[in-house]
Tab-separated table of C-alpha atoms and ligand atoms in Angstrom:
chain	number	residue	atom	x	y	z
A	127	UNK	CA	83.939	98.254	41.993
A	128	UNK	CA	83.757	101.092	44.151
A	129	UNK	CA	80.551	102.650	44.762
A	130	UNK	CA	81.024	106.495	44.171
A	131	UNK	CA	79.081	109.141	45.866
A	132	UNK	CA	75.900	110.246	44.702
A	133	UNK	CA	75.600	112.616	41.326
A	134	UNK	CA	76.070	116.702	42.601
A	135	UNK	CA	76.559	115.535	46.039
A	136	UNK	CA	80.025	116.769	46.910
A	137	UNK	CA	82.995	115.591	49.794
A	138	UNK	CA	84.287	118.692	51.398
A	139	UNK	CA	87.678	117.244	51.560
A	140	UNK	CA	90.858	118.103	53.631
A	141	UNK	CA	92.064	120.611	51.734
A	142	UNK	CA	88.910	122.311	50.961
A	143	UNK	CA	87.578	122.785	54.674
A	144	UNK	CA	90.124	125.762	55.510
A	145	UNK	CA	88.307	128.118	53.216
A	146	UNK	CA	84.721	126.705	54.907
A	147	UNK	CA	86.096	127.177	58.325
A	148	UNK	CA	87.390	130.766	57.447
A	149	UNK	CA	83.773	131.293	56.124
A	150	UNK	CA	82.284	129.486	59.253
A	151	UNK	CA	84.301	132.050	61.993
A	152	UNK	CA	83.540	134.726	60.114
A	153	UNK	CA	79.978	133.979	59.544
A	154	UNK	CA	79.285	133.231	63.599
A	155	UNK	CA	81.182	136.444	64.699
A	156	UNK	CA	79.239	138.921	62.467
A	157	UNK	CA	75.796	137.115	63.289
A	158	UNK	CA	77.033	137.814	66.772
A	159	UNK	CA	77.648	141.364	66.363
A	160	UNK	CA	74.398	141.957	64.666
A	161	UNK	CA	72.490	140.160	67.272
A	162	UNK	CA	71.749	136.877	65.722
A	163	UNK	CA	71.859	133.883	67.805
A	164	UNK	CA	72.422	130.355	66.221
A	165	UNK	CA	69.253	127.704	65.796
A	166	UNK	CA	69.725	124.173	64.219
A	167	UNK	CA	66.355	122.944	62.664
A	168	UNK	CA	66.299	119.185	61.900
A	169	UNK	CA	67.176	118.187	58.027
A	170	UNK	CA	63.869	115.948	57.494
A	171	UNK	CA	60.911	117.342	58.094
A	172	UNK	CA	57.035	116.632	57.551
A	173	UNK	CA	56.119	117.019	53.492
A	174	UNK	CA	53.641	119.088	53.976
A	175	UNK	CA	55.671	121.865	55.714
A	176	UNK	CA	57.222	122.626	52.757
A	177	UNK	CA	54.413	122.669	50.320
A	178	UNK	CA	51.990	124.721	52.013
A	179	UNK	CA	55.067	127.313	52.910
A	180	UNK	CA	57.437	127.614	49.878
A	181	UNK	CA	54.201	126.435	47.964
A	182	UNK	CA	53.107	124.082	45.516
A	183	UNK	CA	53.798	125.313	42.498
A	184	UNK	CA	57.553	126.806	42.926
A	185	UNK	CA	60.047	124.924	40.873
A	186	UNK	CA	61.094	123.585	44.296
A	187	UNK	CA	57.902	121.572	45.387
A	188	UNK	CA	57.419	121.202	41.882
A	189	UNK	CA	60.029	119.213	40.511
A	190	UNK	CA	63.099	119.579	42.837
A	191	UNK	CA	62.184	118.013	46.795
A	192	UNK	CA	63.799	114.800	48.011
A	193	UNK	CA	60.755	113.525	49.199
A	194	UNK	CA	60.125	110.051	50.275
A	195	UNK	CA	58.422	107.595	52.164
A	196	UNK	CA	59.267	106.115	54.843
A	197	UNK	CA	59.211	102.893	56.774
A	198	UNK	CA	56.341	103.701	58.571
A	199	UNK	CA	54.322	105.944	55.665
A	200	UNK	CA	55.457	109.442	56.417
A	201	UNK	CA	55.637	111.572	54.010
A	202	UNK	CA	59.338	112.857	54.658
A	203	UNK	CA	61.435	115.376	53.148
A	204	UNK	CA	65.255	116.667	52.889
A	205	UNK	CA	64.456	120.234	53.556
A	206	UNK	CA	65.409	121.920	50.484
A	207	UNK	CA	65.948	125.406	52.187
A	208	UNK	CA	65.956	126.718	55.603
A	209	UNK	CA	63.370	129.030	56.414
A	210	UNK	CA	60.184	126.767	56.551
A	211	UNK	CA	61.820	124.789	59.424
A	212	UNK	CA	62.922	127.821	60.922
A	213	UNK	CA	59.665	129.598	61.079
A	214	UNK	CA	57.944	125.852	62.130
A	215	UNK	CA	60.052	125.463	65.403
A	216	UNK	CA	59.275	129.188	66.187
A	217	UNK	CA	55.584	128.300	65.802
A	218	UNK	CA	56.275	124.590	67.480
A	219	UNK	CA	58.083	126.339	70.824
A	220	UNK	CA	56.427	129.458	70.861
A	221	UNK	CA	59.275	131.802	70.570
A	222	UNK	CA	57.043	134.372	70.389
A	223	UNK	CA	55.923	134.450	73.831
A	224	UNK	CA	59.649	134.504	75.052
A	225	UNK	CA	61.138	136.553	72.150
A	226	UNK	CA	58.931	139.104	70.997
A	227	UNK	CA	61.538	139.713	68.607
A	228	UNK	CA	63.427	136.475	67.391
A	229	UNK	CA	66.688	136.794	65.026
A	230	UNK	CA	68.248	133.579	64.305
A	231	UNK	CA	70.670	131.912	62.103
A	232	UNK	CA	71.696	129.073	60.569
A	233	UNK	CA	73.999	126.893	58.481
A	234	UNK	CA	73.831	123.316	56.972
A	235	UNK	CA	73.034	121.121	54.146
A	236	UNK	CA	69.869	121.745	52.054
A	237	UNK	CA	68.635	119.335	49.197
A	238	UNK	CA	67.528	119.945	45.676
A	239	UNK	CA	67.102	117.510	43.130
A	240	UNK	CA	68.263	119.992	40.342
A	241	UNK	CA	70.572	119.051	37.590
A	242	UNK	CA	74.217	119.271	38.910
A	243	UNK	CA	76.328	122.241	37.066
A	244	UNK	CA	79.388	124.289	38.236
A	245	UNK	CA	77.321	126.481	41.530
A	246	UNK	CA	74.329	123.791	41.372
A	247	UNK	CA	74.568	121.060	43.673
A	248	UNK	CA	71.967	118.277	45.102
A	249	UNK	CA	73.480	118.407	48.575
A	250	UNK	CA	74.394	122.317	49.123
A	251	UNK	CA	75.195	124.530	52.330
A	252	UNK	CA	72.956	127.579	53.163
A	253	UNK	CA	74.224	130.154	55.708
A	254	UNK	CA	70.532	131.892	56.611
A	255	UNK	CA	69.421	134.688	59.091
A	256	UNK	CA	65.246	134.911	59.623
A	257	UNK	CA	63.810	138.106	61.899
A	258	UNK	CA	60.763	137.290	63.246
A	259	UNK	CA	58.153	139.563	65.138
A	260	UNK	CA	59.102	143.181	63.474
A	261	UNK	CA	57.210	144.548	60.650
A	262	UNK	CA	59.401	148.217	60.789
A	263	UNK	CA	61.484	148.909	58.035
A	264	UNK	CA	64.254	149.312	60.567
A	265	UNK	CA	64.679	145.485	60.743
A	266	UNK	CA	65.231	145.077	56.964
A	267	UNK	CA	67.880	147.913	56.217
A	268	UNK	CA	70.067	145.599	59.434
A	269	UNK	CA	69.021	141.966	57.896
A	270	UNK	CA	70.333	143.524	54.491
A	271	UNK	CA	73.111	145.458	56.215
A	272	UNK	CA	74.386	142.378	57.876
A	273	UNK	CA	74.213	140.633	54.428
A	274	UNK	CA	76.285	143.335	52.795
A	275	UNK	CA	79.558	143.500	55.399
A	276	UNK	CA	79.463	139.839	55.704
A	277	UNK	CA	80.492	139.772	51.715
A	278	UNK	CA	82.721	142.963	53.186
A	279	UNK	CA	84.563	141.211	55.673
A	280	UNK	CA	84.986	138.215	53.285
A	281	UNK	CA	86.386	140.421	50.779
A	282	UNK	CA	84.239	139.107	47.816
A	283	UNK	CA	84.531	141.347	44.748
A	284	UNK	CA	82.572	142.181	42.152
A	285	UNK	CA	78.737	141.473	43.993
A	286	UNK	CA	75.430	143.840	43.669
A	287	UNK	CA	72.744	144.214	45.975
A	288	UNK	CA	69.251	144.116	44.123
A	289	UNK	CA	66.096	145.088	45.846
A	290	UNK	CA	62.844	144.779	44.988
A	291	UNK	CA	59.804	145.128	47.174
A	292	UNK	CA	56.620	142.682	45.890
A	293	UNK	CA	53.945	144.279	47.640
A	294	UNK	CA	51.734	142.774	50.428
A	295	UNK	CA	49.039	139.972	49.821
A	296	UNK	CA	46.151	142.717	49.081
A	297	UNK	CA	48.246	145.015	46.257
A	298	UNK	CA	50.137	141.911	45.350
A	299	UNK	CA	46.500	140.244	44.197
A	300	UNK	CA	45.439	143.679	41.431
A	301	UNK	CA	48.862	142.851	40.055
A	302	UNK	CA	48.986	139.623	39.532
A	303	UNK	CA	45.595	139.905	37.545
A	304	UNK	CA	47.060	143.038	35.285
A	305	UNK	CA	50.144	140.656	34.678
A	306	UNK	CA	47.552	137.685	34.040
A	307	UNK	CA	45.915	139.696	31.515
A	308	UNK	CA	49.064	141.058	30.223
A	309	UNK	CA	50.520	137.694	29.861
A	310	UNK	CA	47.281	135.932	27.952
A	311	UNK	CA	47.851	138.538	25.481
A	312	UNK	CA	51.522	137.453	24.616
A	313	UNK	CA	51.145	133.601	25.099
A	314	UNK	CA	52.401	132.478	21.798
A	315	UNK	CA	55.701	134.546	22.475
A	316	UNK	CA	56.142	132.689	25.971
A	317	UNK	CA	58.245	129.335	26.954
A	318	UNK	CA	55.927	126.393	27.417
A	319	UNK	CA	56.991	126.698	31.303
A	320	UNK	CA	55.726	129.972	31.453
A	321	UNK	CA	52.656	129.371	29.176
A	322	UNK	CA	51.718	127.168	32.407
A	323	UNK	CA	52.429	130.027	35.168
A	324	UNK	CA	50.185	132.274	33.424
A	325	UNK	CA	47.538	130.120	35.498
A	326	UNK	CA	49.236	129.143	38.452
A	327	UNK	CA	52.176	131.136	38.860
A	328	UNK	CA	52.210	134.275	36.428
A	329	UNK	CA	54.938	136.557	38.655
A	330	UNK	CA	57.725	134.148	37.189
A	331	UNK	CA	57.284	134.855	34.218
A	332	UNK	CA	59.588	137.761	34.827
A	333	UNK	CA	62.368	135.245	36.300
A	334	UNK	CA	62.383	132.832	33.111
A	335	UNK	CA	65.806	132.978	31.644
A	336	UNK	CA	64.199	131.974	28.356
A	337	UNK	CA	65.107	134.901	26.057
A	338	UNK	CA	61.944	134.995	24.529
A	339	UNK	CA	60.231	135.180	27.589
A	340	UNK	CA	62.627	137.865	28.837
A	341	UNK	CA	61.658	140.104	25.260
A	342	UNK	CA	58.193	139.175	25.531
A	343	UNK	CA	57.896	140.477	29.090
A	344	UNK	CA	59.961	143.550	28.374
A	345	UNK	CA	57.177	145.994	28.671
A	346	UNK	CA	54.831	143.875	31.256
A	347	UNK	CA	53.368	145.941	34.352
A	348	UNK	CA	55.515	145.850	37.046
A	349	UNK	CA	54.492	145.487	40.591
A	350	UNK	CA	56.071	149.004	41.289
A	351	UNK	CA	52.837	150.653	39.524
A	352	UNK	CA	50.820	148.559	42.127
A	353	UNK	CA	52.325	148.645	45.678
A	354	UNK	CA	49.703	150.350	47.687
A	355	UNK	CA	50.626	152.979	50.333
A	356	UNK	CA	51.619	151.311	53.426
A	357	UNK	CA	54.000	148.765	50.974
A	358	UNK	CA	55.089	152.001	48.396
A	359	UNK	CA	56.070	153.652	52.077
A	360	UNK	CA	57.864	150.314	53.768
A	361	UNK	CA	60.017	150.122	50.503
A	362	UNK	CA	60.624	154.189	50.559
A	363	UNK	CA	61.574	153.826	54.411
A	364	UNK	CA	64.163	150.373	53.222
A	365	UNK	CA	65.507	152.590	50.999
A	366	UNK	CA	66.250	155.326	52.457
A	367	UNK	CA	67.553	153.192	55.275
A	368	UNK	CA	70.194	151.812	53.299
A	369	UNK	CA	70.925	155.520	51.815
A	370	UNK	CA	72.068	156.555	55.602
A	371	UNK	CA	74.216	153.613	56.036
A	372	UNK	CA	75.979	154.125	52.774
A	373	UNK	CA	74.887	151.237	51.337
A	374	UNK	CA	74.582	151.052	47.532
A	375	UNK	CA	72.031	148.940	46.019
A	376	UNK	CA	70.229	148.459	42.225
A	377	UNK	CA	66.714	149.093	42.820
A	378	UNK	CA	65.516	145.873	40.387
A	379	UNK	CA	61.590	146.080	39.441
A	380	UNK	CA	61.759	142.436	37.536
A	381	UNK	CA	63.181	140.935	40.620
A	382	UNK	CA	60.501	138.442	41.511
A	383	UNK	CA	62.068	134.943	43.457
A	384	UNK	CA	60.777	131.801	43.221
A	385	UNK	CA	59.234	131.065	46.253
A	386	UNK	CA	55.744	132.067	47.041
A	387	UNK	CA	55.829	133.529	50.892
A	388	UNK	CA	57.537	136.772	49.931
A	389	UNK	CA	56.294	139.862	50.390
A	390	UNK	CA	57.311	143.618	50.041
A	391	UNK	CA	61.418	143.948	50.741
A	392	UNK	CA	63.006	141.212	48.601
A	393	UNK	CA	66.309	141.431	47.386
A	394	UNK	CA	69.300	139.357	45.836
A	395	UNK	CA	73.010	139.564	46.251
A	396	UNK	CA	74.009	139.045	42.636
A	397	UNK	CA	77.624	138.130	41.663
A	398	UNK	CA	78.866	139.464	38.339
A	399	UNK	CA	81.862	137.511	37.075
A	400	UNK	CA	84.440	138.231	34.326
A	401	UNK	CA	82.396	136.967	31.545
A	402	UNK	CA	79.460	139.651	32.854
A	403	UNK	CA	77.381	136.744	33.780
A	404	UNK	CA	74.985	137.433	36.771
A	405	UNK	CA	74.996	134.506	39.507
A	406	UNK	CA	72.928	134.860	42.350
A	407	UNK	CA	74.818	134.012	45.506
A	408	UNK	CA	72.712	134.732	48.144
A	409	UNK	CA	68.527	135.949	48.234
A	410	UNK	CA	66.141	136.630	50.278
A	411	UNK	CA	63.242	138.902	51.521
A	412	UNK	CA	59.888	139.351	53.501
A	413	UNK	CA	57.473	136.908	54.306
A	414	UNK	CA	54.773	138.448	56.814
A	415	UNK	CA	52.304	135.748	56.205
A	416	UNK	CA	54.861	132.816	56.377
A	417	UNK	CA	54.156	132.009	60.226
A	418	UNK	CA	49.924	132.226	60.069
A	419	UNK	CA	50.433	130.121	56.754
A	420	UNK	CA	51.530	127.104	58.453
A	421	UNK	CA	49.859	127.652	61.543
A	422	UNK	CA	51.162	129.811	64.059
A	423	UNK	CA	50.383	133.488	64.858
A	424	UNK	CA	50.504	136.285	62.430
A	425	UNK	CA	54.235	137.516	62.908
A	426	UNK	CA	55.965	139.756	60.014
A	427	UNK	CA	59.330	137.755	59.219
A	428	UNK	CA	62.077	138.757	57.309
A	429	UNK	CA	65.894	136.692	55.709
A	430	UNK	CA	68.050	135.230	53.469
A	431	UNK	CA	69.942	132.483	52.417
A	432	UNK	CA	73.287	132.581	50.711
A	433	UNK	CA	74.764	129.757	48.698
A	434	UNK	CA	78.085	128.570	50.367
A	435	UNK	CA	79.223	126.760	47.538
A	436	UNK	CA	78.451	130.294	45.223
A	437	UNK	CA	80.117	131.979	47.801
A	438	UNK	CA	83.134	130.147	48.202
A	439	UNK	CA	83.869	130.276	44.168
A	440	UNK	CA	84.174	134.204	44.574
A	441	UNK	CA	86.632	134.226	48.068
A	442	UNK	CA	90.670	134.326	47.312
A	443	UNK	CA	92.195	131.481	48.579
A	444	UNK	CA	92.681	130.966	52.162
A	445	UNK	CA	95.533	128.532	52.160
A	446	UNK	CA	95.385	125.213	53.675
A	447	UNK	CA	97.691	126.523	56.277
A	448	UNK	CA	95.300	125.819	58.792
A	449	UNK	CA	95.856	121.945	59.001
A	450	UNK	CA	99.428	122.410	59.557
A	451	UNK	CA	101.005	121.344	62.413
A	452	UNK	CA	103.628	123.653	64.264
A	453	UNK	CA	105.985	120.867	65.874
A	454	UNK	CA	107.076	117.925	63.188
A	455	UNK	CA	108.573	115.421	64.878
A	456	UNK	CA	111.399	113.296	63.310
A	457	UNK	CA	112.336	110.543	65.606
A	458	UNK	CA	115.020	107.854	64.313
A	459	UNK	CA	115.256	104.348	66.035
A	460	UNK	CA	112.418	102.514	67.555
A	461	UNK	CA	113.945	104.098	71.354
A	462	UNK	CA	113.421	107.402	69.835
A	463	UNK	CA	110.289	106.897	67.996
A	464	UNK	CA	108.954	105.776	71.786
A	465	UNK	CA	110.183	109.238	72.765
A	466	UNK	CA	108.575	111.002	70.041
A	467	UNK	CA	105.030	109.381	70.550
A	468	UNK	CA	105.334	110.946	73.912
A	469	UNK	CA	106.521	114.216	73.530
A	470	UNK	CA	103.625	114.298	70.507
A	471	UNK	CA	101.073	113.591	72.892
A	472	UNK	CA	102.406	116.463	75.266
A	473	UNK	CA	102.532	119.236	72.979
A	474	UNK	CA	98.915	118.427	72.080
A	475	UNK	CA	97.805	118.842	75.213
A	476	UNK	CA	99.805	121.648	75.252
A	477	UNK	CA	97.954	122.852	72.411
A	478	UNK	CA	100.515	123.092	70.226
A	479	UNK	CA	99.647	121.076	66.647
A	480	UNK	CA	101.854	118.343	66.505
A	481	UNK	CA	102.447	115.482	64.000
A	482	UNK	CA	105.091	113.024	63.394
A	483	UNK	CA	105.570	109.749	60.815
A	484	UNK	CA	103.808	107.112	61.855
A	485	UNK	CA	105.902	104.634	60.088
A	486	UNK	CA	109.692	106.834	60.298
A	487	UNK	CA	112.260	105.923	57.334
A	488	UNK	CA	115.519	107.710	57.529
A	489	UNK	CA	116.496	111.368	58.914
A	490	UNK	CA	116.379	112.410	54.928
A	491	UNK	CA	112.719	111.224	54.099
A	492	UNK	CA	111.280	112.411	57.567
A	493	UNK	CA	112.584	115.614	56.973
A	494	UNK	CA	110.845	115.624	53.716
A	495	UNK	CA	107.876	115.213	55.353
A	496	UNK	CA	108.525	118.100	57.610
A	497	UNK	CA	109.074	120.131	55.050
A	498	UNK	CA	106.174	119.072	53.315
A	499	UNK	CA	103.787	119.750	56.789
A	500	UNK	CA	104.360	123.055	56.627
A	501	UNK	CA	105.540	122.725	60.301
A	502	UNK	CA	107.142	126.092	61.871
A	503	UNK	CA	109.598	123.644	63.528
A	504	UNK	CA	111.183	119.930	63.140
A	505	UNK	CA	112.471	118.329	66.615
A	506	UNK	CA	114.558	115.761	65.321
A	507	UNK	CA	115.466	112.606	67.956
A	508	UNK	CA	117.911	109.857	67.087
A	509	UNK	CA	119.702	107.202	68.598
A	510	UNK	CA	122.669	109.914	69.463
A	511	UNK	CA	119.983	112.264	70.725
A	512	UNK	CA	118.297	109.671	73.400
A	513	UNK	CA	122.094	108.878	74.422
A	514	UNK	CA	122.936	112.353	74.999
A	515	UNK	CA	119.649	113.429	76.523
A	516	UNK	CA	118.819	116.072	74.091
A	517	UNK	CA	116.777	116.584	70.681
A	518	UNK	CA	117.749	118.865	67.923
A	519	UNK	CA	115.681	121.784	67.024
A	520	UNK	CA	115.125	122.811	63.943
A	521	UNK	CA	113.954	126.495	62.395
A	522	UNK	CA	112.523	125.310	59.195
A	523	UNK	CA	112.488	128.848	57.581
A	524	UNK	CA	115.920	130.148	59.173
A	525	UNK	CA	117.206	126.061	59.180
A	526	UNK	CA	118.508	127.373	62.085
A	527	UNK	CA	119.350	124.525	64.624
A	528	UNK	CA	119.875	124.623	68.353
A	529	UNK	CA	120.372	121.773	70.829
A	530	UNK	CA	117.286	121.647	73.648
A	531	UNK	CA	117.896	119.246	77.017
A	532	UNK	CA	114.760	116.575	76.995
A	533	UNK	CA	113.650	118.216	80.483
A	534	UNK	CA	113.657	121.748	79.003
A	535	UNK	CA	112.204	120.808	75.737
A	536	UNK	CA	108.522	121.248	76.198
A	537	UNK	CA	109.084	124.422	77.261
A	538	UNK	CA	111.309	125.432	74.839
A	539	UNK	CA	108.882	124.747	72.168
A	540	UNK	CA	106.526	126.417	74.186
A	541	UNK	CA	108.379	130.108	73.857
A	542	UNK	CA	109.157	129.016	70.537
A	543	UNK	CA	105.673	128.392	69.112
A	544	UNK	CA	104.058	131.163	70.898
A	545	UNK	CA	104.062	133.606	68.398
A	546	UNK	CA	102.863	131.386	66.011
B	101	ATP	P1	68.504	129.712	41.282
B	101	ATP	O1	67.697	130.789	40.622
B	101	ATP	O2	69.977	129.817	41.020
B	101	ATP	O3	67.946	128.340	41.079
B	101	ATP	P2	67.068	129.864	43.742
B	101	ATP	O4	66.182	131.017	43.549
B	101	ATP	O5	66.517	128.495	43.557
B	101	ATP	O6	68.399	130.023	42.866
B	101	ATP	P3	67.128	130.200	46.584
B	101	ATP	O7	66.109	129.163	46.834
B	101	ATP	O8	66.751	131.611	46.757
B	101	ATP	O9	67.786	129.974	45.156
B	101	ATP	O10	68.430	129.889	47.486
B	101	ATP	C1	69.358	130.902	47.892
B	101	ATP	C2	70.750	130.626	47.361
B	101	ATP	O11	71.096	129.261	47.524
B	101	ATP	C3	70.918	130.870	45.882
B	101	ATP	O12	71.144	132.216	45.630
B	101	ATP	C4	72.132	130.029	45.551
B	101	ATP	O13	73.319	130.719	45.871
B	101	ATP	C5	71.980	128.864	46.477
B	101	ATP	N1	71.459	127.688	45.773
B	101	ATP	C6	70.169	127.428	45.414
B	101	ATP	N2	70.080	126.239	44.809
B	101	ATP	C7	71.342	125.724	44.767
B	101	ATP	C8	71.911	124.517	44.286
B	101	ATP	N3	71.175	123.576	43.709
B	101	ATP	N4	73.255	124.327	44.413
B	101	ATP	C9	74.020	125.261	44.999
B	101	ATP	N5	73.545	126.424	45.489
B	101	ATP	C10	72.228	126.657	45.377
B	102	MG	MG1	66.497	127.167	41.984
């Protein structure tokens, strides 16, 4: 019996990566325009990082880490997103002392033990920026800018910008106790999840997608009443920010996330599809006490994450024209097929894609193949061909054919393919 992969853990297969490499290009070059450079943090790390930094009682640490074990006792686990590890190796190396300001990003595999759905994986890819060392406004209207053209370059319709800003750790604490109190009062309305966050967690109450939670929270305080200056003035200056570069937003004061390090700007790039239901694809926000938290220096921070696999469900097709060769080679006749191997291996290095059948039936079927390769052009050697020194060249749009001398054939294919 064959042993399948693991449940919500996905193969990207041939025919899929196209549309992830398209993503991939297009993700590096605007990251390199915006002044991001790239940083690949390890996919296991200690246990600990993660609870103390995304914090113990998000669903995440909750009920959602890989976390194991290992041979020799560690506590391991599969990081489930991408800042923690981030903001550890720029404590770990110091980054700091050598970039005062750091902007870095990433793309890989994260790990949630959730339960698979269309858009919810176990294994899924975050593409992530994190701005470290600037607590100006200025640095969130470009982290949220760059989030905003890459969706623009990528063409993806039908996606809102929601902002929030949750205040800092000071104006963040009077609110939480208001929405404590608020909450005790309507406890017999609320989901048992959320009866339990009054206590530990009370802010996510205003995330539940419970609809009674979502009524009985309709009039709760919001942490808009409570932002003190300095935080009621960072989220004016964000604002206004994104006013001058023409960038529209929904200013959203239930907006909450999940995960404990945020503070002040936080925002989500929501996804609204046909049937008006609102996805998040990508999220993220501040987190100026993320670095001190596990251990470095106090540094303001600031990023997001999007959701490849989200992502990629909103993009139009990009073809699978990308894994198709430009040369096909037909060869008839085990002389010929000799020939072919060779001339395969030269347009390669040429760089010019080449394939050919590895196990040639007749002129009809290989050209079949062609055909079906999506190759610009078929050369096409038989016996007749190797006696008379030349190969046939075939247009496979025009079906154009013209006759090409062995020694001029590289060439040839050269000028032809160019413009390819
Ligand atoms: P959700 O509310 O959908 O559970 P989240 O708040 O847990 O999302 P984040 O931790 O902020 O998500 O991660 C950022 C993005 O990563 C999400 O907006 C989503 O696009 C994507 N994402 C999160 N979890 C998964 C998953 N299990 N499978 C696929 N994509 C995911
Ligand atoms: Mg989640």
């Amino acid at each position: 019996m064959l042993t399948q992969a693991i449940k919500g853990v996905k193969d990207i297969l041939p025919e899929d990566s196209p549309k992830w490499r398209r993503l991939e290009d297009a993700v590096r070059k605007l990251f390199s325009d915006y002044g991001f450079s790239e940083i690949r943090t390890p996919i296991i790390e200690h246990t600990v990082l993660f609870a103390r930094s995304i914090g113990a009682t998000s669903d995440i640490v909750e009920k959602e880490m890989y976390a194991f074990k290992d041979q020799g006792g560690d506590e391991i686990t599969l990081r489930p997103e991408g800042t923690a590890g981030v903001v550890r190796a720029y404590a770990e190396h110091k980054l700091f002392a050598s970039r005062p300001v750091t902007k870095v990003y990433y793309m890989g595999p994260m790990f949630r033990r959730e339960r698979p759905q269309a858009g919810r994986l176990r294994q899924f890819h975050q593409i992530g920026v994190e701005a470290l060392g600037v607590s100006e406004p200025g640095i969130d209207v470009d982290v949220l800018a760059a989030l905003v053209e890459l969706f623009g370059r990528l063409e993806a319709q039908g996606v809102e910008l929601h902002i929030n800003s949750l205040g800092c750790k000071d104006c963040r604490a009077a609110y939480k106790a208001a929405l404590k109190d608020f909450l005790m009062r309507k406890t017999d309305s609320l989901c048992p999840d959320c009866q339990r966050r009054i206590e530990t967690n009370p802010l996510r109450a205003l995330d539940c997608k419970s609809e009674r939670c979502k009524a009985a929270t309709a009039d709760a305080p919001m942490m808009s009443e409570y932002l003190d200056g300095d935080c009621r003035a960072h989220f004016e200056s964000v604002k206004q920010g994104l006013d001058d570069l023409g960038i529209q937003y929904v200013v959203d004061p239930r907006m909450v996330r999940g995960l404990d390090y945020y503070t002040r700007t936080t925002f989500e790039m929501i996804a609204v599809d046909k049937q008006g239901a609102q996805n998040a694809v990508a999220a993220g926000g501040r987190y100026d006490g993320l670095v001190e938290e596990i251990g470095g220096p106090s540094t303001p921070g600031i990023g997001f994450a999007i959701g490849v696999e989200r992502l990629l469900m909103m993009l139009p097709e990009a073809g699978n024209g990308a894994g198709s060769p430009q040369v096909y080679i037909a060869a008839i006749g085990g002389r010929a097929e000799r020939f072919g191997q060779k001339l395969a291996d030269e347009l390669r290095k040429c760089g010019i894609p080449a394939e050919r059948d590895y196990s040639p039936g007749g002129l009809k079927n290989q050209m079949k193949k062609a055909d079906r390769s999506g190759a610009s052009f078929t050369a096409i050697i038989g016996e007749d061909e190797m006696a008379r020194g030349a190969a046939i060249i075939r247009d496979m749009k025009s079906r154009e054919q013209t006759e090409v001398r062995f020694d001029r054939l590289v060439e040839e294919i050269k000028t032809l393919t160019r413009s390819l």
